PDB file of C-alpha atoms in Angstrom:
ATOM      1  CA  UNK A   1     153.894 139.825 182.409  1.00  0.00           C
ATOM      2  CA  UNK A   2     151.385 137.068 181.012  1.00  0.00           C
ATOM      3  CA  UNK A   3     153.107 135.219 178.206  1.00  0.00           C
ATOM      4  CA  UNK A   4     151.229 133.214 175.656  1.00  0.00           C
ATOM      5  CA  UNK A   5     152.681 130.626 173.882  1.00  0.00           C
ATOM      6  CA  UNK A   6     151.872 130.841 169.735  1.00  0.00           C
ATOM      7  CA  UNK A   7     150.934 127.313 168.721  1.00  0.00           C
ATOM      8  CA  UNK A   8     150.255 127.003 165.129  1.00  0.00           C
ATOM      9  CA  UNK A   9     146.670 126.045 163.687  1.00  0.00           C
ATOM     10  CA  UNK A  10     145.871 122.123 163.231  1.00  0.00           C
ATOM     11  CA  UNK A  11     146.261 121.289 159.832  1.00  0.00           C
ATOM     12  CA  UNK A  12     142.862 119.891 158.760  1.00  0.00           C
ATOM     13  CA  UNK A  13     142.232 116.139 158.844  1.00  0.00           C
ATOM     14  CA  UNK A  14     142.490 113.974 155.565  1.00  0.00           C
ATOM     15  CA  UNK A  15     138.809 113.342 156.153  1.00  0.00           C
ATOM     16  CA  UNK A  16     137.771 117.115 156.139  1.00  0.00           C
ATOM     17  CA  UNK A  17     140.458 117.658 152.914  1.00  0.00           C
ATOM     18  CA  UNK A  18     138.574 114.973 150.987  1.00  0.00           C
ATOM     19  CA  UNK A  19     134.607 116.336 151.673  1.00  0.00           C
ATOM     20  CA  UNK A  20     136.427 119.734 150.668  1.00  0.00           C
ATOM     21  CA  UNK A  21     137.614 118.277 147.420  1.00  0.00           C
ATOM     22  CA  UNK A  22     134.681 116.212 146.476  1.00  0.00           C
ATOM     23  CA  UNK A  23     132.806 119.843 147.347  1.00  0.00           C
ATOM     24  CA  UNK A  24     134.880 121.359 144.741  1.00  0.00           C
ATOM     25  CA  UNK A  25     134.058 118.922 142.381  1.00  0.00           C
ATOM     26  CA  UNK A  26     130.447 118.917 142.138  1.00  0.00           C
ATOM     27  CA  UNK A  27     129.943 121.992 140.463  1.00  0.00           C
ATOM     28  CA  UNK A  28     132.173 120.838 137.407  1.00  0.00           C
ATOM     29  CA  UNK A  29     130.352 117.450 137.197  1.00  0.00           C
ATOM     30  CA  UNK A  30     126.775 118.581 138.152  1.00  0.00           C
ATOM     31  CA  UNK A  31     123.695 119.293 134.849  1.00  0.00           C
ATOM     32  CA  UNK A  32     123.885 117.243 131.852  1.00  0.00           C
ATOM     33  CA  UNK A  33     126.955 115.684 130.742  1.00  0.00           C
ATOM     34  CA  UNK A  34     129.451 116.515 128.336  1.00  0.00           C
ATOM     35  CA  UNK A  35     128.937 114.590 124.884  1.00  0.00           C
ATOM     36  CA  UNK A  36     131.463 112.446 124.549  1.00  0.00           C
ATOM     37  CA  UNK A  37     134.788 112.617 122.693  1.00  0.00           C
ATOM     38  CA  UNK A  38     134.655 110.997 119.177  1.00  0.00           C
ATOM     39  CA  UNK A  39     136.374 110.892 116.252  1.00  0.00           C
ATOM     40  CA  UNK A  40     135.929 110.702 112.626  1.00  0.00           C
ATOM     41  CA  UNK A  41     137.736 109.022 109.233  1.00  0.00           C
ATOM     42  CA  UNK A  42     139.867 111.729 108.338  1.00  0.00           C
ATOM     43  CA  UNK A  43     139.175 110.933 104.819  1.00  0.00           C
ATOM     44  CA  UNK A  44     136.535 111.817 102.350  1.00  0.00           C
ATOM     45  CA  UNK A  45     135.648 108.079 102.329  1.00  0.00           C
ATOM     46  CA  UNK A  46     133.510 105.211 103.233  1.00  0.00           C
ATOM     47  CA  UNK A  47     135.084 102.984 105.996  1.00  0.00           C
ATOM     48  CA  UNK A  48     135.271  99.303 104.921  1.00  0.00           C
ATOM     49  CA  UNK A  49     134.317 100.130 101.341  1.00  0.00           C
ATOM     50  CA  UNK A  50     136.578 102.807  99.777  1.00  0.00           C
ATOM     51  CA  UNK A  51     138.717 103.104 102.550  1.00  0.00           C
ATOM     52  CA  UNK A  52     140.443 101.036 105.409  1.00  0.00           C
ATOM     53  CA  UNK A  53     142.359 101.386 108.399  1.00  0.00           C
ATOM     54  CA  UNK A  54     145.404  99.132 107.706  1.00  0.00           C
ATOM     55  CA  UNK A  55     147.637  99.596 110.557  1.00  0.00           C
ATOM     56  CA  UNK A  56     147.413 101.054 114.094  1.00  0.00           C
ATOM     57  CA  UNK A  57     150.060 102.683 116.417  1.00  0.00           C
ATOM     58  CA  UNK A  58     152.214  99.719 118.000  1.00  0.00           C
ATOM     59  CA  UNK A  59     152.294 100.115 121.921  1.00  0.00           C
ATOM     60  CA  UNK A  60     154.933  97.647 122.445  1.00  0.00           C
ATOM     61  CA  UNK A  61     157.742  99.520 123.974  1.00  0.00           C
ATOM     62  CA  UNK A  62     160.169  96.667 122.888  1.00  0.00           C
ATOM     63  CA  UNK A  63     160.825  94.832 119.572  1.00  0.00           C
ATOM     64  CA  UNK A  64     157.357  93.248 119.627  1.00  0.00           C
ATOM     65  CA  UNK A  65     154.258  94.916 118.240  1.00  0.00           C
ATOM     66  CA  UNK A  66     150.932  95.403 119.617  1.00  0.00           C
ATOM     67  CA  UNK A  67     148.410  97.230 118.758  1.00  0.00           C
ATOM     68  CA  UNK A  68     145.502  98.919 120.962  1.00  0.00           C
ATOM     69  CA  UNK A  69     143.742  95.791 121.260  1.00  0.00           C
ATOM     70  CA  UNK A  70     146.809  94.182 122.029  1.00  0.00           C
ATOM     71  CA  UNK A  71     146.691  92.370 118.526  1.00  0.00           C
ATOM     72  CA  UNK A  72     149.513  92.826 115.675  1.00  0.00           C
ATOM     73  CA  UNK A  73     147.750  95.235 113.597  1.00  0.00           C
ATOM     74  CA  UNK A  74     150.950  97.371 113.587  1.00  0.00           C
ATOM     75  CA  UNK A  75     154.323  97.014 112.698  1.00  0.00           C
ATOM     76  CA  UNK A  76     158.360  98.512 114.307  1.00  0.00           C
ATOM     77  CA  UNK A  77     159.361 101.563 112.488  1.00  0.00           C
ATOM     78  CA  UNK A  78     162.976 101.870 114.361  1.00  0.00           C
ATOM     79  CA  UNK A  79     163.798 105.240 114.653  1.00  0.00           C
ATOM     80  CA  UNK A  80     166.713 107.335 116.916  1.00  0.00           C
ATOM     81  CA  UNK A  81     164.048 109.434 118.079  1.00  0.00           C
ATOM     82  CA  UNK A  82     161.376 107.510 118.695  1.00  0.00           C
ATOM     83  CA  UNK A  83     162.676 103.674 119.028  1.00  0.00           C
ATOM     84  CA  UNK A  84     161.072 100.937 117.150  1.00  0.00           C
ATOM     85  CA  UNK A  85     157.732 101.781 117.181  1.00  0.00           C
ATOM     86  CA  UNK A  86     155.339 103.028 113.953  1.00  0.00           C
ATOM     87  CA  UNK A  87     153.217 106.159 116.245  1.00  0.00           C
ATOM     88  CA  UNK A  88     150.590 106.223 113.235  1.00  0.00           C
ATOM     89  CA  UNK A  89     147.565 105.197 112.383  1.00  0.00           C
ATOM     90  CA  UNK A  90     147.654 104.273 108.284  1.00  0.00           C
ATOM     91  CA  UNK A  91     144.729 103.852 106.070  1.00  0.00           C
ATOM     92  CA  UNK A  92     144.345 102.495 102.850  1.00  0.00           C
ATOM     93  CA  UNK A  93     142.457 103.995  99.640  1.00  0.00           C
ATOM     94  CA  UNK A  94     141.098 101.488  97.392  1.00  0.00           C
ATOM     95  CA  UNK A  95     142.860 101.940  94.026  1.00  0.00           C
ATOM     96  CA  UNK A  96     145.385 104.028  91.957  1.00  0.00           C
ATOM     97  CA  UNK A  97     142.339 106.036  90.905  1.00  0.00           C
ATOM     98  CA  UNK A  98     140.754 106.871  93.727  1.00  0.00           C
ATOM     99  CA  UNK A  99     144.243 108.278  94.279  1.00  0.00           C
ATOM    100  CA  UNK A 100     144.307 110.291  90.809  1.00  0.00           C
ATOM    101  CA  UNK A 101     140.652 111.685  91.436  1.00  0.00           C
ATOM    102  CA  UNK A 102     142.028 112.756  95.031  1.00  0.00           C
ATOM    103  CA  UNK A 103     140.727 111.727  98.153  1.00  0.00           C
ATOM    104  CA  UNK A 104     139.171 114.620 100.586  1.00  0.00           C
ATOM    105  CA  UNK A 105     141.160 115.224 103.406  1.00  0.00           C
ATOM    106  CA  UNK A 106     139.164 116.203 106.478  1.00  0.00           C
ATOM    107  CA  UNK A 107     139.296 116.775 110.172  1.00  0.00           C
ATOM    108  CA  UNK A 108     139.236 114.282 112.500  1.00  0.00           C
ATOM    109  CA  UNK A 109     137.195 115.985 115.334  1.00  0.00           C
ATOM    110  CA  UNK A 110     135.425 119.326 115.735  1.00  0.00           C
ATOM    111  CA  UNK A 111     137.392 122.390 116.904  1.00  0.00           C
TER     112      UNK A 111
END
């Protein structure tokens, strides 16, 4: 009786698994690309003139502040849920007024 011995397949080499990946990829990357992500003022206003952006989320983990370009354009909000951080962005109307009229509130993106 001839026995043969089972051996298992080779697993592919890391070289092979990354050409088979980067493969994969091209079709999702390949034509035009996408447009990219952007958002609008969520208001029915006109940045720097009847509206502004007055503070920013604070990405200071700890009782500093900092803001997303690491200024101080923020401030702690201490919370039991979330810490002391503020996780908002707030913006400013310009007057009492402009807050009786109303102020339009709108989407920030498409979809």
């Amino acid at each position: 009786m001839n026995e043969k011995t089972w051996t298992w397949p080779r697993p592919p080499s890391w070289s092979f698994a990354a050409a088979l990946a980067f493969a994969m990829a091209l079709p999702a990357t390949a034509g035009e690309a996408e447009t990219p992500f952007k958002m609008d003022m969520p208001l029915g206003c006109v940045a720097g003139e009847s509206c502004w952006i007055v503070n920013y989320v604070d990405h200071d983990p700890t009782d500093g502040i900092r803001d997303y370009t690491c200024g101080e354009t923020t401030y702690n909000l201490r919370s039991k849920r979330w810490g002391n951080r503020h996780l908002g962005t707030d913006i400013a109307i310009r007057d009492l007024g402009a807050m009786r009229r109303g102020v339009e509130v709108l989407a920030a993106a498409a979809g």
